[in-house]
Coordinates of C-alpha atoms in Angstrom, one line a residue:
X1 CA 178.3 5.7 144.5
X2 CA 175.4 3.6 143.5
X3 CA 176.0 4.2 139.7
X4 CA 179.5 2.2 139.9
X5 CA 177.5 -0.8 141.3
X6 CA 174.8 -1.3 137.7
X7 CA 177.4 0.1 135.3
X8 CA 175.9 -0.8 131.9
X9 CA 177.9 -2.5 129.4
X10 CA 179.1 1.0 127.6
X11 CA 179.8 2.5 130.6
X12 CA 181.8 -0.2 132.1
X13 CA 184.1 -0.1 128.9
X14 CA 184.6 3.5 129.2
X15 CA 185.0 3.0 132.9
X16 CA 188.0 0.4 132.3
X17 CA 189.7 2.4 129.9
X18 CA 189.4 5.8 132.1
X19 CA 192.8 5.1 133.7
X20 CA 194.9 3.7 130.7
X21 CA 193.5 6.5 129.0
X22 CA 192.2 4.7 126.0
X23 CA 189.7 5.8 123.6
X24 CA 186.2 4.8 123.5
X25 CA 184.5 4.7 119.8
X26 CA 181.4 3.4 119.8
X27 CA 180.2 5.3 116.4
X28 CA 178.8 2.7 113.6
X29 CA 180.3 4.5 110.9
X30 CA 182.7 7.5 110.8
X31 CA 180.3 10.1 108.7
X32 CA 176.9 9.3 111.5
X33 CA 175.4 12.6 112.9
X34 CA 175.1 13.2 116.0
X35 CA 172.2 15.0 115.9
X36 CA 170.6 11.7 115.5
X37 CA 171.8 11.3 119.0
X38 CA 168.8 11.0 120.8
X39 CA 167.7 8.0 118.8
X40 CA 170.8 6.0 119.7
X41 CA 169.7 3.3 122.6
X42 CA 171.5 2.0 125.7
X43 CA 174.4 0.1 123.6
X44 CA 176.0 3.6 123.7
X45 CA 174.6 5.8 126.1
X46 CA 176.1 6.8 129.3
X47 CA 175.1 8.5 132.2
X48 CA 176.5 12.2 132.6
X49 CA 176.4 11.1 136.9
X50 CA 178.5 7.9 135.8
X51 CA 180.9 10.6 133.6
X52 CA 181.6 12.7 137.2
X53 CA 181.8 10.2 139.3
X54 CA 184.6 8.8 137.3
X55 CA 186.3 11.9 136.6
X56 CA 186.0 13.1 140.4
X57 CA 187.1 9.2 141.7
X58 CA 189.9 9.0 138.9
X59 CA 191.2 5.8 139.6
X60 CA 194.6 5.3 138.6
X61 CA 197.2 2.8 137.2
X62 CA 201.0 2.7 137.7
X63 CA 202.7 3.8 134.6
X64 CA 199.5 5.1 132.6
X65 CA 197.6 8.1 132.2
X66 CA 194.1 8.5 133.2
X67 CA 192.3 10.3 130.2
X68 CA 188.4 10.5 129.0
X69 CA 188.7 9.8 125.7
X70 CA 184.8 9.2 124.3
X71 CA 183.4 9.3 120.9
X72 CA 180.0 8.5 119.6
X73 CA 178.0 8.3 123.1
X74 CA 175.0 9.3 123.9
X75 CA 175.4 11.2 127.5
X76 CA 172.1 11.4 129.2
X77 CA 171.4 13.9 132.2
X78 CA 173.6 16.7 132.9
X79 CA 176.7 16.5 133.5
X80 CA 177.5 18.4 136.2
X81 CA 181.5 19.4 137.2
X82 CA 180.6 22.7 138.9
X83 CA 184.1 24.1 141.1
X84 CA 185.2 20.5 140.7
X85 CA 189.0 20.0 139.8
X86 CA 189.6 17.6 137.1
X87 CA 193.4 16.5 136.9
X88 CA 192.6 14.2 133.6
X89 CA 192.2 15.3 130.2
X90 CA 188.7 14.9 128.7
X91 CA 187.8 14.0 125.6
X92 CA 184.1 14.2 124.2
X93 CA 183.7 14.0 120.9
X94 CA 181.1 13.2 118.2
X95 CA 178.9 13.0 121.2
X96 CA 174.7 14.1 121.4
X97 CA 174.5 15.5 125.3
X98 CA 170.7 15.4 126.1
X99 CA 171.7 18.2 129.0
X100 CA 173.8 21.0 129.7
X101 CA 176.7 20.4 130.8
X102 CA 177.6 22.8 134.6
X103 CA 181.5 23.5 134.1
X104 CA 181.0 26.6 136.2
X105 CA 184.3 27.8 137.7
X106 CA 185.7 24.3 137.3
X107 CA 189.4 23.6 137.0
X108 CA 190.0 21.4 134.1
X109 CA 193.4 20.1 132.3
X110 CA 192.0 20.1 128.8
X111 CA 188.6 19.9 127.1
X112 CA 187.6 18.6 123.5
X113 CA 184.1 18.6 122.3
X114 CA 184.9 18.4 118.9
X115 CA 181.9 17.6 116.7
X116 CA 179.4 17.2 119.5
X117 CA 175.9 18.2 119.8
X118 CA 174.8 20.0 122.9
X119 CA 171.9 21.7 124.1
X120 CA 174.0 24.2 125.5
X121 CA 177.6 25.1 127.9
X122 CA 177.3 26.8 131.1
X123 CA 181.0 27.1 131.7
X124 CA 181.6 30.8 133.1
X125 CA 184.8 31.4 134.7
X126 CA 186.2 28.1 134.0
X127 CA 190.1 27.3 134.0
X128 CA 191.5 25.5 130.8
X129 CA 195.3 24.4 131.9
X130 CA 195.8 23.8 128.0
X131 CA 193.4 23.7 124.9
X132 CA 189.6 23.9 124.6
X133 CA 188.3 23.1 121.6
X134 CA 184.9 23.3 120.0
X135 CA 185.6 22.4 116.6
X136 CA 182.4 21.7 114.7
X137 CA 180.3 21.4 117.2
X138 CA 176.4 22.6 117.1
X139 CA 175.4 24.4 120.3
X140 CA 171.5 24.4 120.7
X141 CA 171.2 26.6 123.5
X142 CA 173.5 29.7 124.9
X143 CA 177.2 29.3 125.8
X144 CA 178.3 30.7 128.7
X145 CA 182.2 31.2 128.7
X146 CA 182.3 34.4 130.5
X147 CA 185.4 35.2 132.5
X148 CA 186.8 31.6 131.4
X149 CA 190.7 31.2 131.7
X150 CA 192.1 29.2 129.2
X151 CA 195.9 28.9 129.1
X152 CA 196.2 27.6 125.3
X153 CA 194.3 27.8 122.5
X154 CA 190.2 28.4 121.7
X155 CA 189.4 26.2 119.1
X156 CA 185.5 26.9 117.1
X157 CA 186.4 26.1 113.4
X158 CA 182.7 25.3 111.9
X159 CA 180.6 25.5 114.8
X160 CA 177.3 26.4 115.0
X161 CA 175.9 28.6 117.7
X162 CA 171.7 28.7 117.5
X163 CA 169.5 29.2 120.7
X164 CA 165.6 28.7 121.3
X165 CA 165.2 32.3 122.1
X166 CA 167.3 35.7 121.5
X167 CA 167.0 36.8 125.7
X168 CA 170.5 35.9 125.8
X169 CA 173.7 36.0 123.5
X170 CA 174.6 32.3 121.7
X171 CA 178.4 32.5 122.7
X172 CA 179.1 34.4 125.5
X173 CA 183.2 34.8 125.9
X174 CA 183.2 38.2 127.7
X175 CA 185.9 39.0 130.1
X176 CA 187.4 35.6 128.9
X177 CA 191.3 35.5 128.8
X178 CA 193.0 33.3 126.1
X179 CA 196.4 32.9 126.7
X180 CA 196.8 31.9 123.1
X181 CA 195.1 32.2 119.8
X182 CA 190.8 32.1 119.2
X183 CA 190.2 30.1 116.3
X184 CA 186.9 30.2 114.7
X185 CA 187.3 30.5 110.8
X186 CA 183.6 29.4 109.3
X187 CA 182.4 29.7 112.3
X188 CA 178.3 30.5 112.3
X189 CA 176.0 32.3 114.8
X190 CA 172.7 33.0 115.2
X191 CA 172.6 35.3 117.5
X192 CA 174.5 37.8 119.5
X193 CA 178.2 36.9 119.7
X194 CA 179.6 38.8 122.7
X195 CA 183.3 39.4 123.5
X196 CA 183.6 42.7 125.4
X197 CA 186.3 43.2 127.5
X198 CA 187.9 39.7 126.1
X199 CA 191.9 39.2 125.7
X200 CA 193.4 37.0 122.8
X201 CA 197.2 37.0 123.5
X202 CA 197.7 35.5 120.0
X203 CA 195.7 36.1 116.7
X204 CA 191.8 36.0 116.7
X205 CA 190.8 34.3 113.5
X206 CA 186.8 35.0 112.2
X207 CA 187.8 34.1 108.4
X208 CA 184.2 33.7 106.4
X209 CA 182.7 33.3 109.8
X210 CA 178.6 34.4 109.7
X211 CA 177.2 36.3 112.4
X212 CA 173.1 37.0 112.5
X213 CA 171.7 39.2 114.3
X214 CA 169.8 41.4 111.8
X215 CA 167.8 43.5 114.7
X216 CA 170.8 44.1 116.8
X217 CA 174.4 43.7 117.5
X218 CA 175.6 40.1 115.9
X219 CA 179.0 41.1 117.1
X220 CA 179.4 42.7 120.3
X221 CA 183.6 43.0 121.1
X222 CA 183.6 46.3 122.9
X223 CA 187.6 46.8 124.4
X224 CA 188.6 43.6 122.8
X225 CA 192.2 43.2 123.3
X226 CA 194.1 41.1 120.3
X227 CA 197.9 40.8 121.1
X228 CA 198.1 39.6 117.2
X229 CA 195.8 39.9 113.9
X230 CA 192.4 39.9 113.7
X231 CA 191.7 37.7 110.5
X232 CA 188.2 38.8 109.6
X233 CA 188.6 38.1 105.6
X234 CA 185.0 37.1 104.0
X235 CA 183.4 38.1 107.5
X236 CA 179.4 38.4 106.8
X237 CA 177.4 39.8 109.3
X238 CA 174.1 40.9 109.6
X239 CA 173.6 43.3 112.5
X240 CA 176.3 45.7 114.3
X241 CA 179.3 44.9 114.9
X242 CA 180.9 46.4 117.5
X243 CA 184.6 47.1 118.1
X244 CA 184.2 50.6 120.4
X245 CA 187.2 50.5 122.8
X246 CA 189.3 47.7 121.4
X247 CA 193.3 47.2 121.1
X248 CA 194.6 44.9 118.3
X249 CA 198.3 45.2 118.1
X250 CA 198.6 44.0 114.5
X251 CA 195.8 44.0 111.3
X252 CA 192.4 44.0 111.4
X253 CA 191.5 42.7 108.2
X254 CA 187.6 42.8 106.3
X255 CA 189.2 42.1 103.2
X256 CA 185.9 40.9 101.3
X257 CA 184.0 41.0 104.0
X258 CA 180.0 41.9 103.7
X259 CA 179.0 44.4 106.5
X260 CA 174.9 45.1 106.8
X261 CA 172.5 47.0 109.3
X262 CA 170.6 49.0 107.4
X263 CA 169.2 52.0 108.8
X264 CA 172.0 51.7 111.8
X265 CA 175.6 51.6 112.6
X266 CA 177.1 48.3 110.6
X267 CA 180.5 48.8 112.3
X268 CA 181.4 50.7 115.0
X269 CA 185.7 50.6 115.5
X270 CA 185.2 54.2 117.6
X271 CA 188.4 54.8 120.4
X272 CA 190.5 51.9 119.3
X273 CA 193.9 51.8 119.0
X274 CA 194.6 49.5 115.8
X275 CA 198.2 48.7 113.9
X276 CA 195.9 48.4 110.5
X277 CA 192.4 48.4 109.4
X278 CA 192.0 47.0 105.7
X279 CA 188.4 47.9 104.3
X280 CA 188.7 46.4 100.8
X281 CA 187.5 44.5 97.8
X282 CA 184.4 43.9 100.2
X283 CA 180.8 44.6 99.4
X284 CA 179.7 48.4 100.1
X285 CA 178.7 48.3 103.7
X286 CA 174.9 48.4 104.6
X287 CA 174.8 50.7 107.4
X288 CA 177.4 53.8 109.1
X289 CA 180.6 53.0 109.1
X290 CA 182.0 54.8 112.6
X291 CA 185.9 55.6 113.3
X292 CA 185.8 58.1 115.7
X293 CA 188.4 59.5 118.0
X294 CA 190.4 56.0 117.0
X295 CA 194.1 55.7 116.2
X296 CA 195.3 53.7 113.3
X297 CA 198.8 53.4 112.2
X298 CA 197.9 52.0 108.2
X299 CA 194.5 52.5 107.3
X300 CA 193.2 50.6 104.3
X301 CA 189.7 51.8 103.0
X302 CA 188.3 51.7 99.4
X303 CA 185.8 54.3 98.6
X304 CA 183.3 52.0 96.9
X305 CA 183.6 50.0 100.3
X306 CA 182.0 53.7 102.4
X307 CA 178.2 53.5 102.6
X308 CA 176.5 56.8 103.0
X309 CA 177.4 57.6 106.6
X310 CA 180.8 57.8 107.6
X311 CA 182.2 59.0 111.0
X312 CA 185.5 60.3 111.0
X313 CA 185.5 62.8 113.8
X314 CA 188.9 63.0 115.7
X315 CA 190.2 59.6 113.8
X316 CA 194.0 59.8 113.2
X317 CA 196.0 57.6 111.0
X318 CA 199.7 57.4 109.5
X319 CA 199.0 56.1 106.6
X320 CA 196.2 55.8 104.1
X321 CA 195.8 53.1 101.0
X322 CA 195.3 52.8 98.4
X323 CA 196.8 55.9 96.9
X324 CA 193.5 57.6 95.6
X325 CA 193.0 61.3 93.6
X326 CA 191.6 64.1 96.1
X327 CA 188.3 63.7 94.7
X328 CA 187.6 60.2 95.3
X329 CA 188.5 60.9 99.4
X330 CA 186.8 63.9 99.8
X331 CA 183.2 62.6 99.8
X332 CA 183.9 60.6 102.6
X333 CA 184.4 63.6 104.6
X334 CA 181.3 65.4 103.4
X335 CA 179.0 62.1 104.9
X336 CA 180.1 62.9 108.2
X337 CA 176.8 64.5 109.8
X338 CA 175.9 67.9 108.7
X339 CA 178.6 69.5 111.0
X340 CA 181.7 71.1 110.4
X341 CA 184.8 68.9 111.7
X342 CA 188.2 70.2 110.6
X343 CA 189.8 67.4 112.0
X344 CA 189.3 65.0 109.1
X345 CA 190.1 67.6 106.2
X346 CA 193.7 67.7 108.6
X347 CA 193.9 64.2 109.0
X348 CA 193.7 63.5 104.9
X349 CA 196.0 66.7 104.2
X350 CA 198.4 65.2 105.9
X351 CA 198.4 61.8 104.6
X352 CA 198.4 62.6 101.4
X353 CA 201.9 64.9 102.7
X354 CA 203.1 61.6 103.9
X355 CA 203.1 61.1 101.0
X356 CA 204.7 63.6 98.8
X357 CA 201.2 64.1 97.1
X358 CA 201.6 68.0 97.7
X359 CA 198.6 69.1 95.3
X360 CA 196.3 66.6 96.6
X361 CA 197.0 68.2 100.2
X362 CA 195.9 72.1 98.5
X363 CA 192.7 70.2 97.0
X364 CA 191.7 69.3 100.5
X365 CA 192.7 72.3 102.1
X366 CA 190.4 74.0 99.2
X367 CA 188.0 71.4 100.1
X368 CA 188.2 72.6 103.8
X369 CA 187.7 76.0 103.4
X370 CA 184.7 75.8 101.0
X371 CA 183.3 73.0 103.7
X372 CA 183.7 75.8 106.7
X373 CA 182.0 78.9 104.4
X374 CA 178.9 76.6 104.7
X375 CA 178.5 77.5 108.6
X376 CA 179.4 81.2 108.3
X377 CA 177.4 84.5 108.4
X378 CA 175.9 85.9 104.8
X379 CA 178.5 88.2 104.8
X380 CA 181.3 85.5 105.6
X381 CA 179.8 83.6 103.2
X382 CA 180.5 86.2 100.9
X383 CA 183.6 87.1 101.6
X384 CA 184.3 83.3 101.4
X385 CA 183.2 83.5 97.5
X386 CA 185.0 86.5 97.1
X387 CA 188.0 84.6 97.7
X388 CA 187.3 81.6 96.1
X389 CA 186.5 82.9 93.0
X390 CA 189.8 85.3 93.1
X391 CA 192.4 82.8 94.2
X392 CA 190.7 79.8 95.5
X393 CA 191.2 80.6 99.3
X394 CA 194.7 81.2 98.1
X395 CA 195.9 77.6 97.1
X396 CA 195.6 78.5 93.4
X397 CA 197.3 81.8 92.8
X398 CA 197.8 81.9 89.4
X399 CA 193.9 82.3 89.4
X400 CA 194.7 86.2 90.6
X401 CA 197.1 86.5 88.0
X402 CA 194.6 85.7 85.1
X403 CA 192.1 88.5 87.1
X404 CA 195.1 90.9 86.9
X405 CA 196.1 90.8 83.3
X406 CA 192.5 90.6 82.2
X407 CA 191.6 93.7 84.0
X408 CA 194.7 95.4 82.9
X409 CA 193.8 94.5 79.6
X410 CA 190.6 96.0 79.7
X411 CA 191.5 99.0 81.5
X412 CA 194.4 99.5 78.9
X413 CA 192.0 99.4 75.8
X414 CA 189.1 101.4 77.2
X415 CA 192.1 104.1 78.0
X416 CA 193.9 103.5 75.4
X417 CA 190.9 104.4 73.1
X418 CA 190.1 107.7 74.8
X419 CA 192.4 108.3 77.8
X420 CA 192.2 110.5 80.6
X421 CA 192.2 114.7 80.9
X422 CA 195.5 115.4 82.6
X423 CA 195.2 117.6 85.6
X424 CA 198.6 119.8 84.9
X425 CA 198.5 120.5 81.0
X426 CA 202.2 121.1 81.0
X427 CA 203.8 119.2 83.7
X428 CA 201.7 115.4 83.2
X429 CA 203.8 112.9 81.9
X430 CA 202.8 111.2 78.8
X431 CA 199.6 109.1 79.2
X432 CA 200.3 105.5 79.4
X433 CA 197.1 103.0 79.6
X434 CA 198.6 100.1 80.3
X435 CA 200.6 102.1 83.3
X436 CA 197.7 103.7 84.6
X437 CA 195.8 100.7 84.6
X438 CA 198.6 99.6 86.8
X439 CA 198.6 102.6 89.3
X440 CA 194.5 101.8 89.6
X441 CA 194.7 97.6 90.3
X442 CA 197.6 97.8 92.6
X443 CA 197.4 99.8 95.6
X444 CA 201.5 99.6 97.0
X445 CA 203.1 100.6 93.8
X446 CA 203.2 104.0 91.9
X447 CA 204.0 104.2 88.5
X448 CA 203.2 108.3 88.7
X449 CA 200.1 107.8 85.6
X450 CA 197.4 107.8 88.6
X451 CA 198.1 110.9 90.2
X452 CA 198.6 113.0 86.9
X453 CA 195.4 112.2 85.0
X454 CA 191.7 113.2 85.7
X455 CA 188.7 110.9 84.7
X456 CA 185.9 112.0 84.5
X457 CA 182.1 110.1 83.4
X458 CA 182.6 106.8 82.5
X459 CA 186.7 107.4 83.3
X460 CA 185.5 107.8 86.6
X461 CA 183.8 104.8 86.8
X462 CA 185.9 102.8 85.4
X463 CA 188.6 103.9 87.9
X464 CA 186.4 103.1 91.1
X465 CA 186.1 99.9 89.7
X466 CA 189.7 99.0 89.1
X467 CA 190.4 100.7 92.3
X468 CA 187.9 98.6 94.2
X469 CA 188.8 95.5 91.9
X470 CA 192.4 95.7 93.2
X471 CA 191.9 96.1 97.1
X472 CA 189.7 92.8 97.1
X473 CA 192.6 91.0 94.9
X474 CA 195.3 92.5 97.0
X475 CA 193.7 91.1 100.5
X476 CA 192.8 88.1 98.9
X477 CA 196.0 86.7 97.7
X478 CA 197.4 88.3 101.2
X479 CA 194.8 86.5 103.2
X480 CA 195.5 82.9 101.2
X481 CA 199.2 83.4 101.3
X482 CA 198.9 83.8 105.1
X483 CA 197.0 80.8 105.3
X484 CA 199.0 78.7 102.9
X485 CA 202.4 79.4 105.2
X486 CA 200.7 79.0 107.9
X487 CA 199.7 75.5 106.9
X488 CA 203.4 74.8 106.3

């Protein structure tokens, strides 16, 4: 090729020590930026047509081992490596690439960028052997990792994803498969981040990362599958993120983490299957929080984490933390829409009977009830006070005793005082008010003081109200005793 024939001083070094694999530093001092890159003259600039014609020649040397090992260069052009096969390891690092590198559905044996600047990556289904790392590195322009293979590790620690325009997302790694961990702790993006239908076989770490994307989704990781944790601690992100479909085998943790899209769904973890989900010690989220029809073994959620939408509908989980009164959990169910959805009253009743928490369980069934007498008929409605007033839907019976003694202590003064004409002068029994009360509130049992004694005016009365008084206690605590065994 022509360009091995005028090789410029720089090139020529990096050219001799391509097949000893020997490193190439031509940085001035170790702390330079390489955003300064496109001052730095010809002393250190190479030629990205120079870079592949090396890497595609790959001369050799008995007993060594080609590697491209550059730091500090300026690489002019684009360097272009589309479907090539690149046996050698390459190194780039600290370098300012004046074009966007064309990895497209190349086969490489390991890539290191590491505190480069680039104006962008078009690298869609490429083939990693071993590790590809991005560590630090401040992408100008989208990165197109889509379907890539990579059989180690994703390395992004600190690196900054920014783009001209917002047509496309910043970091594109959807379909990618990552046969080991994706490691991107501080990592920062302006712009959509999308991983849907992406596989991590190891642990996906996004501690005090920043995603921006205030007018959309800054987080797009639809059925995401995470054969590990999902280290999300300190997260901030402005815009959705969304989880809808995913599988994470171990924790997905927002300890600290600041969720916002106000006015819209802030996160969205609806149908995933998830070991545990800790919502804690973070800011209150800025925007519905949605967990619908997902399965969670441990789920870990604060209640002055839960904005003002919550969707719960058809969520199940184990087991739910902290261990939190009735009354701080129950409000979480009420922001659920304006519809009735039993489900999540379940759900909680039964965690809390994971438990042992037995009167939290009643609180929520109480809760339940009173929820469901919101979508009845007037007359349901009624009925549905009726009982809740008597004994509270029949989870707190010891409310229909404290009806029953006070009207049997009312009916047993008032008779008392001036009792009853008996209808059989000689054969009555004598009058008993507190008995005859009795025979009036409870319709099974027969004391023999109802039968024998005629009231009359405000008797009378007083009798049809007892009578009446009794019935509607009797089928209530029938009706809540039915219910509470049922629920057993």
């Amino acid at each position: 090729m022509s360009e091995t024939n005028d090789l410029t001083p720089a090139e020529l070094r990096i050219w001799r020590a391509f097949p000893r694999g020997e490193s190439v530093d031509f940085r001035t001092a170790e702390d330079e930026d390489p955003t300064l890159g496109n001052t730095w003259g010809v002393e250190r600039s190479v030629r990205a047509s120079v870079l592949r014609a090396l890497l595609i020649k790959a001369p050799q040397e008995e007993g060594e081992i080609a590697a491209l090992k550059i730091t500090g260069a300026r690489i002019t052009g684009a360097l272009d490596l589309k479907y090539a096969t690149i046996d050698a390891a390459m190194r780039l690092s600290h370098c300012h690439f004046d074009g966007v590198p064309h990895l497209y559905g190349a086969q490489l044996r390991q890539l290191n960028l590491s505190k480069s600047v680039l104006p962008g990556l078009t690298s869609a289904t490429v083939r990693v052997q071993g590790v590809l790392r991005m560590t630090d590195c401040r992408m100008r322009g989208p990165v197109r990792l889509g379907g890539a293979q990579i059989s180690g590790a994703l390395f992004m620690e600190r690196a900054e994803f920014t783009a001209p325009d917002d047509t496309e997302p910043v970091l594109q790694l959807n379909q990618a498969a990552i046969g080991d961990d994706l490691w991107a702790p501080e990592m920062r993006a302006y712009g959509q981040v999308r991983l849907t239908g992406a596989s991590v076989a190891g642990r996906l770490n996004l501690q005090d990362a920043e995603f921006h994307k205030p007018d959309g989704t800054a987080l797009d990781a639809q059925n995401l599958t995470v054969g590990a944790h999902v280290r999300a601690r300190c997260v901030r992100a402005q815009g959705r993120v969304e989880l809808r479909g995913s599988r994470i085998s171990g924790r997905l943790d927002l300890l600290h983490a600041h969720l916002s899209h106000p006015g819209d769904t802030a996160l969205r973890a609806s149908s995933c299957v998830i070991g545990e989900l800790w919502l804690r010690r973070g800011d209150r989220i800025e925007g519905a929080l949605n967990l619908r029809r997902s399965h969670i073994e441990i789920l870990t959620l604060e209640p002055e984490m839960l904005p003002d939408q919550v969707y719960l509908s058809n969520l199940t989980y184990t087991v739910l933390t902290p261990h939190e009164p009735a009354e701080r959990r129950l409000p979480m169910l009420e922001r659920d829409g304006e519809r009735y959805e039993p489900h999540g009253y379940e759900q909680l009743m039964a965690a809390y009977r994971h438990v042992g928490d037995d009167d939290a369980a009643r609180l929520v069934q109480l809760a339940k009830q009173r929820r469901r007498r919101t979508t009845l008929t007037w007359y349901g409605r009624l009925w549905g006070f009726v009982q809740d007033a008597t004994v509270g839907y029949g989870f707190r019976p010891l409310r229909a005793a404290v009806w029953l003694l006070s009207l049997m202590a009312i009916g047993s003064i008032a008779y008392g005082l001036d009792h009853p004409r008996p209808i059989k002068a000689g054969e009555a029994p004598d009058f008993n008010p507190v008995f005859y009360t009795l025979d009036l509130l409870l319709p099974v049992i027969n004391f023999g003081q109802e039968p024998a004694f005629a009231p009359d005016g405000w008797h009378q009365w007083l009798s049809y109200s007892l009578i009446i008084t009794g019935w509607i206690l009797a089928t209530t605590i029938v009706a809540g005793v039915t219910r509470t065994v049922s629920r057993q």
